[in-house]
Coordinates of C-alpha atoms in Angstrom, one line a residue:
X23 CA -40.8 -104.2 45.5
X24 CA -44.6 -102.5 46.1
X25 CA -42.4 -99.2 47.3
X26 CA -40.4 -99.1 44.6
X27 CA -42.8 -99.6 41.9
X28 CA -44.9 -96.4 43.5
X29 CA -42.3 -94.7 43.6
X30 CA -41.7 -95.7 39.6
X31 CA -45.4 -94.4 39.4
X32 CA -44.8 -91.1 41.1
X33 CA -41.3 -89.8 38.9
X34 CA -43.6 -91.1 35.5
X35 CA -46.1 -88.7 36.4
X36 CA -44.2 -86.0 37.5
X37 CA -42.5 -86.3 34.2
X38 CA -45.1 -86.7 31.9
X39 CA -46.4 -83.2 33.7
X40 CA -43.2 -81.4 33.2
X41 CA -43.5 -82.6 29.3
X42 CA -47.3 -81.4 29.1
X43 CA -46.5 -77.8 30.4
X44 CA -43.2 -76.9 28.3
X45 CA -45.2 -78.4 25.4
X46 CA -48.1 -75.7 26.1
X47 CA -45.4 -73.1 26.6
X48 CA -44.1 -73.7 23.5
X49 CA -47.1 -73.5 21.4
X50 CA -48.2 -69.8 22.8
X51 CA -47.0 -66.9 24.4
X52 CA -47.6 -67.2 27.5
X53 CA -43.6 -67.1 28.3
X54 CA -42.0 -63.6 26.2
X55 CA -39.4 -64.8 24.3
X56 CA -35.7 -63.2 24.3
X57 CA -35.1 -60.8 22.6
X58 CA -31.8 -59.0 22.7
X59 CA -31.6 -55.2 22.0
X60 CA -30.7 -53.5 18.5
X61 CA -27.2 -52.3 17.6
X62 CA -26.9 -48.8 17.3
X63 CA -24.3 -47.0 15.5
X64 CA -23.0 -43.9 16.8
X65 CA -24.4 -40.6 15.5
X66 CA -22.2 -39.5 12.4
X67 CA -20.3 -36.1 13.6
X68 CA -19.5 -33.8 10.6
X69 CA -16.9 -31.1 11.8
X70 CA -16.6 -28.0 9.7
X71 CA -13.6 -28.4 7.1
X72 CA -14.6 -25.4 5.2
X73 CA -15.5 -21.5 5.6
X74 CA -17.6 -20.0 3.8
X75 CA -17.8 -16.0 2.9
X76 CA -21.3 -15.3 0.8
X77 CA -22.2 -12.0 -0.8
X78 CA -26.1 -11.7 -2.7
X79 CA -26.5 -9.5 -5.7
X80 CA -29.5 -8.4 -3.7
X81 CA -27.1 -6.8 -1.0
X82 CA -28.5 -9.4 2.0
X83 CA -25.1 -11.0 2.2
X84 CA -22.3 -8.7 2.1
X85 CA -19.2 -10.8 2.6
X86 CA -20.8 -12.5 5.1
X87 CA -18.9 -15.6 6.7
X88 CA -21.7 -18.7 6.9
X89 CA -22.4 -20.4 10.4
X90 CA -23.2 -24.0 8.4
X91 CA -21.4 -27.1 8.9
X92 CA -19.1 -27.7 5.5
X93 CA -17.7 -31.3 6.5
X94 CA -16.0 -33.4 3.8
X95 CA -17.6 -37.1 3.5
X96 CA -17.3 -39.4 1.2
X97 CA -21.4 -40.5 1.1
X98 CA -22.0 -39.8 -2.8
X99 CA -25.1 -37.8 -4.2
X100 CA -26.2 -36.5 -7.7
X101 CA -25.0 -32.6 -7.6
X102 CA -22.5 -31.8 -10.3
X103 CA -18.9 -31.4 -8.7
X104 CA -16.3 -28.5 -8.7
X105 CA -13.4 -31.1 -8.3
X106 CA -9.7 -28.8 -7.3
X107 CA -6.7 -30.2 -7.9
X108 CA -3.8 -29.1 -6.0
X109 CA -1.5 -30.9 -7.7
X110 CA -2.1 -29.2 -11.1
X111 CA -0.6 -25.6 -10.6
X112 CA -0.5 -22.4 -12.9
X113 CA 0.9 -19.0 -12.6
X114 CA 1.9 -17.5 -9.1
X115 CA -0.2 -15.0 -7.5
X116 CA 1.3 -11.1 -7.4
X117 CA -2.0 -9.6 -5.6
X118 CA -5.6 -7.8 -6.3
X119 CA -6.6 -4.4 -5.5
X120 CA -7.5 -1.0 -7.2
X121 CA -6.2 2.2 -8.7
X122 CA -5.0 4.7 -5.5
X123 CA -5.6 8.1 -8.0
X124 CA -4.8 11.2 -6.8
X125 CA -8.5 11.9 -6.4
X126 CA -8.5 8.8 -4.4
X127 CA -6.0 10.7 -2.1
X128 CA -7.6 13.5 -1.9
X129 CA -11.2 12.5 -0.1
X130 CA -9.4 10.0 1.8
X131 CA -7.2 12.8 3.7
X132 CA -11.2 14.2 4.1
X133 CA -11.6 11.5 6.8
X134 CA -10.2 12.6 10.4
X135 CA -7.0 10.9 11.2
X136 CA -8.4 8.1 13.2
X137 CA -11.3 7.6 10.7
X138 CA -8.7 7.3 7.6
X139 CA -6.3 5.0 9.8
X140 CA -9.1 2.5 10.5
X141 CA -10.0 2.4 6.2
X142 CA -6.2 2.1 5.8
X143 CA -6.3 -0.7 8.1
X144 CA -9.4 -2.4 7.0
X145 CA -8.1 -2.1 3.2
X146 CA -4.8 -2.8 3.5
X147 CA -4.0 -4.9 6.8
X148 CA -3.9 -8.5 7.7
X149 CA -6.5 -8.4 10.2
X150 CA -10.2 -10.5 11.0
X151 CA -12.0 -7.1 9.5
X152 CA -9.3 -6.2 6.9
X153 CA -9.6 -7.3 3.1
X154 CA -6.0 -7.5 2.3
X155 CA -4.8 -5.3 -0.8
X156 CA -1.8 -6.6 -1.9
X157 CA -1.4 -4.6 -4.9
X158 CA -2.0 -1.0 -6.0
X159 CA -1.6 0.9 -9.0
X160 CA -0.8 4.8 -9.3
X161 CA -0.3 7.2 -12.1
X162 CA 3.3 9.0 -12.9
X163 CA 1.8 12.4 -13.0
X164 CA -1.9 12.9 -13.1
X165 CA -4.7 11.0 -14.2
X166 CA -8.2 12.1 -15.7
X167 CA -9.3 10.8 -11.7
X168 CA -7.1 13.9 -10.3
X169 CA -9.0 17.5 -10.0
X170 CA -6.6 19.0 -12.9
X171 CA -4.5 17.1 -15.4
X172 CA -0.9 17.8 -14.6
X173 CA 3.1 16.0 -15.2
X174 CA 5.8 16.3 -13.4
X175 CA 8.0 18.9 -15.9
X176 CA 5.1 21.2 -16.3
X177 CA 7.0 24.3 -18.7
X178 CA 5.4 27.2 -20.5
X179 CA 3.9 26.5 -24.0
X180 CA 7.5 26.9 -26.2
X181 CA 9.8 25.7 -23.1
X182 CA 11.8 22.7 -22.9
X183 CA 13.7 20.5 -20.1
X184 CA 15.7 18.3 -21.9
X185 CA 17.9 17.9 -18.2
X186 CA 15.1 17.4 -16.5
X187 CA 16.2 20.1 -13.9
X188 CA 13.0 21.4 -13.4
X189 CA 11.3 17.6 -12.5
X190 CA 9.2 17.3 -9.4
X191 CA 6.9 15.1 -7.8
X192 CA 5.9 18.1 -5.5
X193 CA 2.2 17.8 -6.5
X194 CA 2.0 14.4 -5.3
X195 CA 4.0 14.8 -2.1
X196 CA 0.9 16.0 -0.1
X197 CA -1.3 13.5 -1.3
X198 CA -1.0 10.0 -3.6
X199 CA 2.7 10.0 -2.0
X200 CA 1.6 10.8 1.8
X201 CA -0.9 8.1 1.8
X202 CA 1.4 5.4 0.4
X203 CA 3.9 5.7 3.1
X204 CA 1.0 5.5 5.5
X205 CA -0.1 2.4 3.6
X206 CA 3.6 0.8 3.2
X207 CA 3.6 1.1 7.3
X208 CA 0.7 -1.1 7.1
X209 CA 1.7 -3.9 4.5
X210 CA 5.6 -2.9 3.5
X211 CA 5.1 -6.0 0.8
X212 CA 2.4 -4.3 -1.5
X213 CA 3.3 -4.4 -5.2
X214 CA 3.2 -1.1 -7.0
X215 CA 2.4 -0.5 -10.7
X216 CA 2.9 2.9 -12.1
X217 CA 1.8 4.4 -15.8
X218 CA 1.7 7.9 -17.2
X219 CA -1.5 9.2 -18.6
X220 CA 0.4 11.5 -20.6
X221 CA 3.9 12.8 -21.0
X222 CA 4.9 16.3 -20.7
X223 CA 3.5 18.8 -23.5
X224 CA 6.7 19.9 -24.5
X225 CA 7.9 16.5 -25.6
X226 CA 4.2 15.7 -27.3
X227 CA 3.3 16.6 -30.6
X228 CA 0.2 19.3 -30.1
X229 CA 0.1 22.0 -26.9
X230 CA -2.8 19.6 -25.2
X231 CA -3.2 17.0 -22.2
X232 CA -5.8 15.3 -24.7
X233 CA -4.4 12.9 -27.0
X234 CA -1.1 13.8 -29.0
X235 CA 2.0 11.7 -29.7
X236 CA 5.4 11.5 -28.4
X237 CA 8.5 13.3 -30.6
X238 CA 10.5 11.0 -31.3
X239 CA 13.1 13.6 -30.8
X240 CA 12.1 13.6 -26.6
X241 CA 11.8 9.3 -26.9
X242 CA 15.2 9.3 -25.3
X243 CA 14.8 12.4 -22.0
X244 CA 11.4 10.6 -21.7
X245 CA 13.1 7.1 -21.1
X246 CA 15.2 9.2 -18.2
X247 CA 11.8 10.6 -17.0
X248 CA 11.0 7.4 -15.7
X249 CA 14.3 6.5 -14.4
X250 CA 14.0 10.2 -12.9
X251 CA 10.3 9.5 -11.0
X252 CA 11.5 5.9 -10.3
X253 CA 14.8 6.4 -8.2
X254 CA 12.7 9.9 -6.8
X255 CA 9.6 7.8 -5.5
X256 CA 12.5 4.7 -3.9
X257 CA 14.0 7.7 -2.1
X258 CA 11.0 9.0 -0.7
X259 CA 10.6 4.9 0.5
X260 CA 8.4 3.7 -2.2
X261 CA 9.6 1.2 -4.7
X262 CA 8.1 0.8 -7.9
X263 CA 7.6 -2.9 -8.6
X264 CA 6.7 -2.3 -12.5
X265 CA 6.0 0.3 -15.0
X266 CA 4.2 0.4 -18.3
X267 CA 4.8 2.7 -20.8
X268 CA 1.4 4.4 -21.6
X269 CA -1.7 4.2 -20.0
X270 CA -4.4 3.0 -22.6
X271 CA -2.2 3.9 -25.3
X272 CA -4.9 3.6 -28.5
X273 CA -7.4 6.3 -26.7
X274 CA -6.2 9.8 -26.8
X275 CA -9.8 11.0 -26.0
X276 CA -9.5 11.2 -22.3
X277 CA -8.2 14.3 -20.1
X278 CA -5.3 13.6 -19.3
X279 CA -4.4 11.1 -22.6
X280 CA -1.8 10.0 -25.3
X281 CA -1.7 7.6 -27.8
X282 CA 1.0 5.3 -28.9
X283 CA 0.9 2.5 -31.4
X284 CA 2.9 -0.9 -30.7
X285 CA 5.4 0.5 -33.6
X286 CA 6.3 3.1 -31.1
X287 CA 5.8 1.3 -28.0
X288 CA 8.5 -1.1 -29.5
X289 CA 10.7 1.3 -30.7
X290 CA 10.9 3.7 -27.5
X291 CA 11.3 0.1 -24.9
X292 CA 14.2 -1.4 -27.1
X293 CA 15.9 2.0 -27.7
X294 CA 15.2 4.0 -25.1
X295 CA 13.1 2.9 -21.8
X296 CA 15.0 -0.6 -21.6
X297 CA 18.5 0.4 -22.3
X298 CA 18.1 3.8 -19.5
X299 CA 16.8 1.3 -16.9
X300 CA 20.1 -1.3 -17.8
X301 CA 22.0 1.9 -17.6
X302 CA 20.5 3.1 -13.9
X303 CA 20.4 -0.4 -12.6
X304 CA 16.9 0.2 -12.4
X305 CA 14.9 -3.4 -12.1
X306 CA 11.7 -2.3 -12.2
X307 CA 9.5 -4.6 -14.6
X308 CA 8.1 -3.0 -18.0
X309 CA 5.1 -4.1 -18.9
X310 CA 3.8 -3.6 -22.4
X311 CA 0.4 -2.3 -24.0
X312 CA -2.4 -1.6 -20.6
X313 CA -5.2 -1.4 -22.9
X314 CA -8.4 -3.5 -24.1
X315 CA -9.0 -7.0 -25.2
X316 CA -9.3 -6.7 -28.4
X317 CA -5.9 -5.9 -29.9
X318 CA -4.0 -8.9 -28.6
X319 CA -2.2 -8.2 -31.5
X320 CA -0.4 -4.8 -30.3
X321 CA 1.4 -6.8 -26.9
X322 CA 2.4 -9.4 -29.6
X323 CA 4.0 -7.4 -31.8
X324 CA 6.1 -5.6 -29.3
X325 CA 7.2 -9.3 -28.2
X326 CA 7.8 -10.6 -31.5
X327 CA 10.7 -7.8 -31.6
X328 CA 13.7 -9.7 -30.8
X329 CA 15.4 -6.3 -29.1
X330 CA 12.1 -5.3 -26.9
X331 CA 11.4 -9.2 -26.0
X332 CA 14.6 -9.2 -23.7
X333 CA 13.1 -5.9 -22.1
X334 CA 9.7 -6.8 -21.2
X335 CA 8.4 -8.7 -18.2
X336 CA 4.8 -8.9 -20.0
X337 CA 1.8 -7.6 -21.0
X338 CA -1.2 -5.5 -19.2
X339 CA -4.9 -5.9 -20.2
X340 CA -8.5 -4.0 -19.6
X341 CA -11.4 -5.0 -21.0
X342 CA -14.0 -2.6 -21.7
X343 CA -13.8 -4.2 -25.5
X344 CA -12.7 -8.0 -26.7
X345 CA -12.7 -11.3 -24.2
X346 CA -11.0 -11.9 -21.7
X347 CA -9.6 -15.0 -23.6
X348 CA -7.0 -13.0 -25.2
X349 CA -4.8 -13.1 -22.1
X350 CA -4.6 -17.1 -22.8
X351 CA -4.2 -15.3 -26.5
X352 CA -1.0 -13.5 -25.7
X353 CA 0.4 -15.9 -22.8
X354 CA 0.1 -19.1 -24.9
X355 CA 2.0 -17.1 -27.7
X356 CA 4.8 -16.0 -25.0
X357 CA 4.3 -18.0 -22.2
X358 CA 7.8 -16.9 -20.6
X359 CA 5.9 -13.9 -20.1
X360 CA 3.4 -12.6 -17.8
X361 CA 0.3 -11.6 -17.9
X362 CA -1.5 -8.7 -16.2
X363 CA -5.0 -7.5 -15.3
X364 CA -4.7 -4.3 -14.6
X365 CA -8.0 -2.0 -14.7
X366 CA -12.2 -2.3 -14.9
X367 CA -14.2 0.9 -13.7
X368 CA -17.9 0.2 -12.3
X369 CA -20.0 2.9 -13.0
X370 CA -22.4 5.2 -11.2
X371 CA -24.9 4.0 -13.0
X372 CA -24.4 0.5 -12.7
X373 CA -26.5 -2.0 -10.3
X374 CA -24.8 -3.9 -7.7
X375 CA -26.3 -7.2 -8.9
X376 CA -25.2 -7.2 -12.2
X377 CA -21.3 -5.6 -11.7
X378 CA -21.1 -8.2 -9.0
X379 CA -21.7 -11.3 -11.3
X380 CA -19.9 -9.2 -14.3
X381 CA -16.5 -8.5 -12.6
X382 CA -16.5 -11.9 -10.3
X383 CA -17.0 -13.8 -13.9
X384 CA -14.2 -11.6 -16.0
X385 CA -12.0 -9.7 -13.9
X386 CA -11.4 -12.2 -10.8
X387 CA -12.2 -15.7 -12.3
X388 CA -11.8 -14.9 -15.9
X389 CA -8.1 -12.9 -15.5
X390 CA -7.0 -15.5 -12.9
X391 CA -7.8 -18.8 -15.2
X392 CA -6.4 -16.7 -18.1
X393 CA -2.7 -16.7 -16.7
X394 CA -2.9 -13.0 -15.2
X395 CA -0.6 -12.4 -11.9
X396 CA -3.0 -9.5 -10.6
X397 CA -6.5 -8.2 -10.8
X398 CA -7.2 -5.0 -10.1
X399 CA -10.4 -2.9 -10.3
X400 CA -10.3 0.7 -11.3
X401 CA -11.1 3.6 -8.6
X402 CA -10.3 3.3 -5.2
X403 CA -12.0 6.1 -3.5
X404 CA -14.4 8.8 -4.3
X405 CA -17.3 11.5 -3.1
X406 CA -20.6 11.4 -3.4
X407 CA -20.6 13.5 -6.7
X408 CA -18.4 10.9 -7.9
X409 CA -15.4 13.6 -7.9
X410 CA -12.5 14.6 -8.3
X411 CA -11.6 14.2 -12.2
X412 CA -10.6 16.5 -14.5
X413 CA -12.6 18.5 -17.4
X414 CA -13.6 15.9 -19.5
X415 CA -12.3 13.0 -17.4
X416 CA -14.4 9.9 -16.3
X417 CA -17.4 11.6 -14.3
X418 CA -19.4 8.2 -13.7
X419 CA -16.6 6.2 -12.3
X420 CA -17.7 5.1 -8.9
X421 CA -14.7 4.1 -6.5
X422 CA -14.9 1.0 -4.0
X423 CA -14.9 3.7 -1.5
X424 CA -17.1 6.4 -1.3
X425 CA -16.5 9.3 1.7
X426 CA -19.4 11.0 2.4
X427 CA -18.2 13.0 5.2
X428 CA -15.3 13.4 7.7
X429 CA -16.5 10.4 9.7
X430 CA -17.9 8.3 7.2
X431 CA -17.6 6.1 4.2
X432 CA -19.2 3.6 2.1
X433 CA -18.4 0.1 0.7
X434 CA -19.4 -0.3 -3.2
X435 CA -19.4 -3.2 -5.2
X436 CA -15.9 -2.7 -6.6
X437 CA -14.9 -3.3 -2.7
X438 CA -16.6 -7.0 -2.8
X439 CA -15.6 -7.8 -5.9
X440 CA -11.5 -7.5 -5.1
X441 CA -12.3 -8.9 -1.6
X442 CA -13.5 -12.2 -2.2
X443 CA -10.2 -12.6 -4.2
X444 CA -7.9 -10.3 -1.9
X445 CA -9.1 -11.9 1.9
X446 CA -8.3 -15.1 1.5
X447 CA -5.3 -15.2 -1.4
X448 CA -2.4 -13.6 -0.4
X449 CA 0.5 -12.2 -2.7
X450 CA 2.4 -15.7 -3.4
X451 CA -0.8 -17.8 -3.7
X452 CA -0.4 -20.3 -6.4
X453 CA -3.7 -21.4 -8.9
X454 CA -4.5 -24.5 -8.8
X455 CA -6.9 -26.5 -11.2
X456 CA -10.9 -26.6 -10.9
X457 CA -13.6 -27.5 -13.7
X458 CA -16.1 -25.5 -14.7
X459 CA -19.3 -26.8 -14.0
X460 CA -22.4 -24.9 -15.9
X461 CA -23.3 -21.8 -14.4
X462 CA -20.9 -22.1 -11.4
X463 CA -18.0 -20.3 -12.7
X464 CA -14.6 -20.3 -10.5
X465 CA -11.2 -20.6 -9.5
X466 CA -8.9 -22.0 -7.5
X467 CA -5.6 -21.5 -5.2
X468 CA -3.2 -23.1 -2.8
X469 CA -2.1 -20.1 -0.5
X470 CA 2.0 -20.1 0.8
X471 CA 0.4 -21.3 4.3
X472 CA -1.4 -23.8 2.5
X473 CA -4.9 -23.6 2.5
X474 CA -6.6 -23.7 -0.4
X475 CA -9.6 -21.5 -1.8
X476 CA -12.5 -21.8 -4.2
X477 CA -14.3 -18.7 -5.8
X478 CA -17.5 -19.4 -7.0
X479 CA -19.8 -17.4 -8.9
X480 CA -23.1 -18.6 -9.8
X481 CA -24.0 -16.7 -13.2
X482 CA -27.1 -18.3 -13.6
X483 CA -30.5 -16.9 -12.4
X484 CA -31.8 -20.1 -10.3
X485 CA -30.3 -21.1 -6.7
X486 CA -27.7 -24.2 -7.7
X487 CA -26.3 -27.1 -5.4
X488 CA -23.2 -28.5 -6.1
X489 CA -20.2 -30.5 -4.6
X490 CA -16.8 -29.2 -3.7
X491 CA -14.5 -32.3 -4.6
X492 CA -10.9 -32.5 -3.4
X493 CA -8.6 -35.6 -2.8
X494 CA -12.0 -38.0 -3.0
X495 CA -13.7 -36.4 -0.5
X496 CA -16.3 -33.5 -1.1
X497 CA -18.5 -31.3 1.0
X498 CA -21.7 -30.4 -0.2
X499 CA -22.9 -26.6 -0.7
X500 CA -25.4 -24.2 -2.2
X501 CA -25.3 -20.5 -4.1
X502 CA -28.6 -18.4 -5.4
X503 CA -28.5 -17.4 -9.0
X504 CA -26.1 -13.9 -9.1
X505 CA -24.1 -14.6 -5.8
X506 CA -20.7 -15.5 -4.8
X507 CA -19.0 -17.6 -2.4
X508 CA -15.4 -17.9 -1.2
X509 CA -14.4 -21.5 0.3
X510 CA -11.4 -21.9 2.3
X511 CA -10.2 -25.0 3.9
X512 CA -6.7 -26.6 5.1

C-alpha cells in the first residue's frame, strides 16, 4: 500500500508538469507554429494569335511585321473594341493593285534583267518579300502616262478603217504587252481591266487626242475595235477580264482624252459594244462610267436602261471629286451589280504622312466597306522626273515605283498603301463585318484559306489603344495617330 501510493505521488507530478509546460507553450512562441506554404498558380502563357504589319506616316515603320505577343484572352479592360464578325459577309474580293501604263513599262525594262525579275517577283508573287498584286489595269492604246498619245488604227487626217485592216497592237508588243507575259508567268490568275483613253481620230469628232466625241456613225466599227484588241491581246496569252468603255469619260482635257455622256455610254453598250461581244462570244465584263464620285447619277442612268442593264457587269469609280459613299449610292440602287474602285494618283508633291492616312481611309477601307470588288491606285512605275507622259499629260503623278537607275528602285507610298490590302487578302477573300470605332477606321476579310484580316487606320493625331474582338475573345493592341496596321490571325 505505502509503494503504491508513491508511486500514485510520482505519475501526479509528472502530470501536473506535462500540463504546466504545454500550458506555457501555448501562451508564447516559443514552439513556431505550422504553417503550410501558399498555392501558386502557374504563370499565365499568352502565345501569339495575331501578326502584326505596321507602317508610320513618319516613314519609321515601313510594312514592318511586329515582334509583340498578340494573344487572345478573355480578361476585360476599358479600350474601345473593333469587334469582326465572320459570320456577317459582303461582297467577294477580285484583287488590289495599280495602273501598269506604258510608261510604267518603259522604266521598268530600264532595270537589268535580274533587277526587273526580282521587282516582278516582289510585286507580283506569292512569296515572304512579295506584296501580291492581284489585279492590274492597262490602257487599249495609249494613255496621257505613255511618252506620245497614240491608238491602235493610227490613219492620216482624212483616212478611214472602217475593216479595221490596218489595227495593231505593235506599239505595245515591246513593252505594256512584254511585261505582262512576264507577269502572267508569275501569278497566271491576275485580273486584267482595260479602258481606252481615246478612240481613233478618224472615228472622233475634231482631228485631236484631246477631248472630242465619238460619231455616232463609227459607234458600231468601234464596238468591233474592242472585240478586235480583245481576241488580239487572248492570242498573244493575255485575257482581258473586263473592259470599260471610256476612261474618265466627263474630262476631255487630258492628252490622250474623250468625253462621253451616260446618253451615249448607254446608247453605244446596248447597240453596239454588248451586242458585238454576244456576237464574238466574247465574255469579258463591261463596266460602266470609270470616273469621279460625284455623278453617281451617270452609272445609274446607264443601268436604269432596260437594254444596257443586261449588258453590264457594273460600275467603276475615282474619286478626285464627291465621297466615296456613292459606291453604297450606286450598289444599294443595283445591288445585282458590282462595284469597282478603279483609280487615285498620289502626287509628286504630296507627303507620305498625309497620302498614307488619305488613301488607307478612302481608297482601301472606304472602297472595300462601300461594296467595291477592287482597289487600285493609279501609277505603277516611274523616273525620277516623274516621266514618261505625254504633252500635256499628268506631269506630277508619282508611281509606287520609282527607277532611278539600271540597278535600282524605290518604294513610294502608293506601294504601302495597296500592300497592306494586297499581302494578306488574296483574290477570293470575302469582307466580313467590323465597327467603326472613332478614329480607328477599318476593314475586315476572311481569306479562301481562312484567316482573317483587320486593316486599321488610325486617322486621328494622338497614339490610340484599342481591342481586337472576335468570337468573345480579344487581343489588345496599339496604333500612333496617322499609322496603319494589318492584323492577321487563323
Amino acid at each position: 500500500m505505502k509503494l503504491n501510493f508513491k508511486n500514485s505521488i510520482k505519475i501526479l507530478f509528472f502530470a501536473m508538469a506535462v500540463f504546466a509546460q504545454v500550458k506555457c507553450s501555448s501562451s508564447n512562441d516559443a514552439v513556431d507554429p505550422v504553417v503550410n506554404p501558399p498555392v501558386v498558380n502557374p504563370p499565365v502563357v499568352v502565345t501569339n494569335d495575331v501578326d502584326f504589319w505596321l507602317t508610320k506616316g513618319d516613314l519609321s515603320a515601313l510594312l514592318t511585321k511586329q515582334t509583340g505577343t498578340l494573344g487572345f484572352v478573355t480578361t476585360t479592360n476599358s479600350y474601345a473594341n473593333i469587334e469582326v464578325n465572320a459570320a456577317q459577309k459582303y461582297q467577294t474580293v477580285d484583287g488590289f493593285g495599280y495602273t501598269l501604263t506604258g510608261g510604267s513599262a518603259d522604266v521598268i525594262y530600264k532595270l537589268t534583267a535580274a533587277k526587273r525579275t526580282a521587282l516582278l517577283q516582289e510585286l507580283f508573287g506569292s512569296g515572304e518579300t512579295s506584296i501580291g498584286i492581284s489585279y492590274i489595269r492597262i490602257s487599249i492604246g495609249a494613255s496621257d502616262l505613255n511618252a506620245s498619245p497614240f491608238t491602235y488604227d493610227d490613219l492620216p487626217a482624212g483616212s478611214t478603217d472602217l475593216d479595221l485592216a490596218k489595227f495593231s497592237l505593235e506599239k505595245d508588243k515591246t513593252g505594256v504587252i512584254a511585261l505582262l507575259k512576264e507577269i502572267l508567268a508569275i501569278n497566271p490568275k491576275i485580273l486584267i481591266l482595260a479602258t481606252p483613253w481615246s478612240a481613233p481620230l478618224w472615228m472622233k469628232d475634231k482631228d485631236s487626242f484631246v477631248g472630242g466625241r465619238l460619231q455616232t456613225q463609227y459607234y458600231d466599227v468601234y464596238a468591233k475595235y474592242f472585240v478586235k484588241y480583245i481576241q488580239q491581246m487572248k492570242a498573244e496569252g493575255i485575257v482581258i477580264d473586263a473592259v470599260t468603255p471610256q476612261n474618265e469619260p466627263l474630262h476631255g482635257g487630258n492628252n490622250p482624252s474623250m468625253e462621253m455622256s451616260a446618253l451615249e455610254q448607254t446608247n453605244f453598250i446596248k447597240n453596239n459594244l454588248g451586242p458585238a461581244f454576244k456576237a464574238a462570244n466574247i465574255t469579258t465584263k463591261i463596266i460602266a462610267y470609270d470616273h469621279n464620285c460625284d455623278k453617281p447619277e451617270y452609272p445609274k442612268a446607264i443601268l436604269a436602261d432596260p437594254a444596257a442593264n443586261p449588258f453590264v457587269d457594273g460600275s467603276a469609280f475615282h474619286l478626285y471629286a464627291g465621297d466615296i459613299s456613292a459606291l453604297s449610292n450606286v450598289y444599294n440602287a443595283y445591288p445585282d451589280k458590282n462595284i469597282y474602285f478603279t483609280e487615285q494618283w498620289t502626287s509628286s508633291t504630296g507627303e507620305f504622312g498625309g497620302d498614307l492616312k488619305w488613301h488607307l481611309k478612302n481608297v482601301i477601307i472606304g472602297s472595300m466597306r462601300n461594296w467595291s470588288r477592287n482597289a487600285l491606285e493609279w501609277n505603277l512605275a516611274n523616273n525620277g522626273s516623274f516621266e514618261p507622259h505625254t504633252t500635256g499629260g499628268c506631269s506630277t503623278c508619282k508611281g509606287a515605283i520609282t527607277v532611278t537607275s539600271s540597278e535600282a528602285f524605290q518604294r513610294n507610298v502608293a506601294y504601302y498603301i495597296i500592300a497592306h490590302a494586297s499581302k494578306f487578302v488574296p483574290a477570293g477573300s470575302v469582307r466580313i463585318a467590323s465597327n467603326i470605332s472613332g478614329n480607328l477606321q477599318n476593314v475586315a476579310f476572311i481569306t479562301p484559306s481562312g484567316s482573317k484580316v483587320l486593316i486599321v487606320e488610325n486617322d486621328g493625331q494622338a497614339a490610340e489603344i484599342f481591342n481586337i474582338k472576335f468570337n468573345d475573345k480579344w487581343v489588345t493592341t496599339s496604333l500612333q495617330g496617322g499609322s496603319v496596321g494589318t492584323y492577321t490571325w487563323k
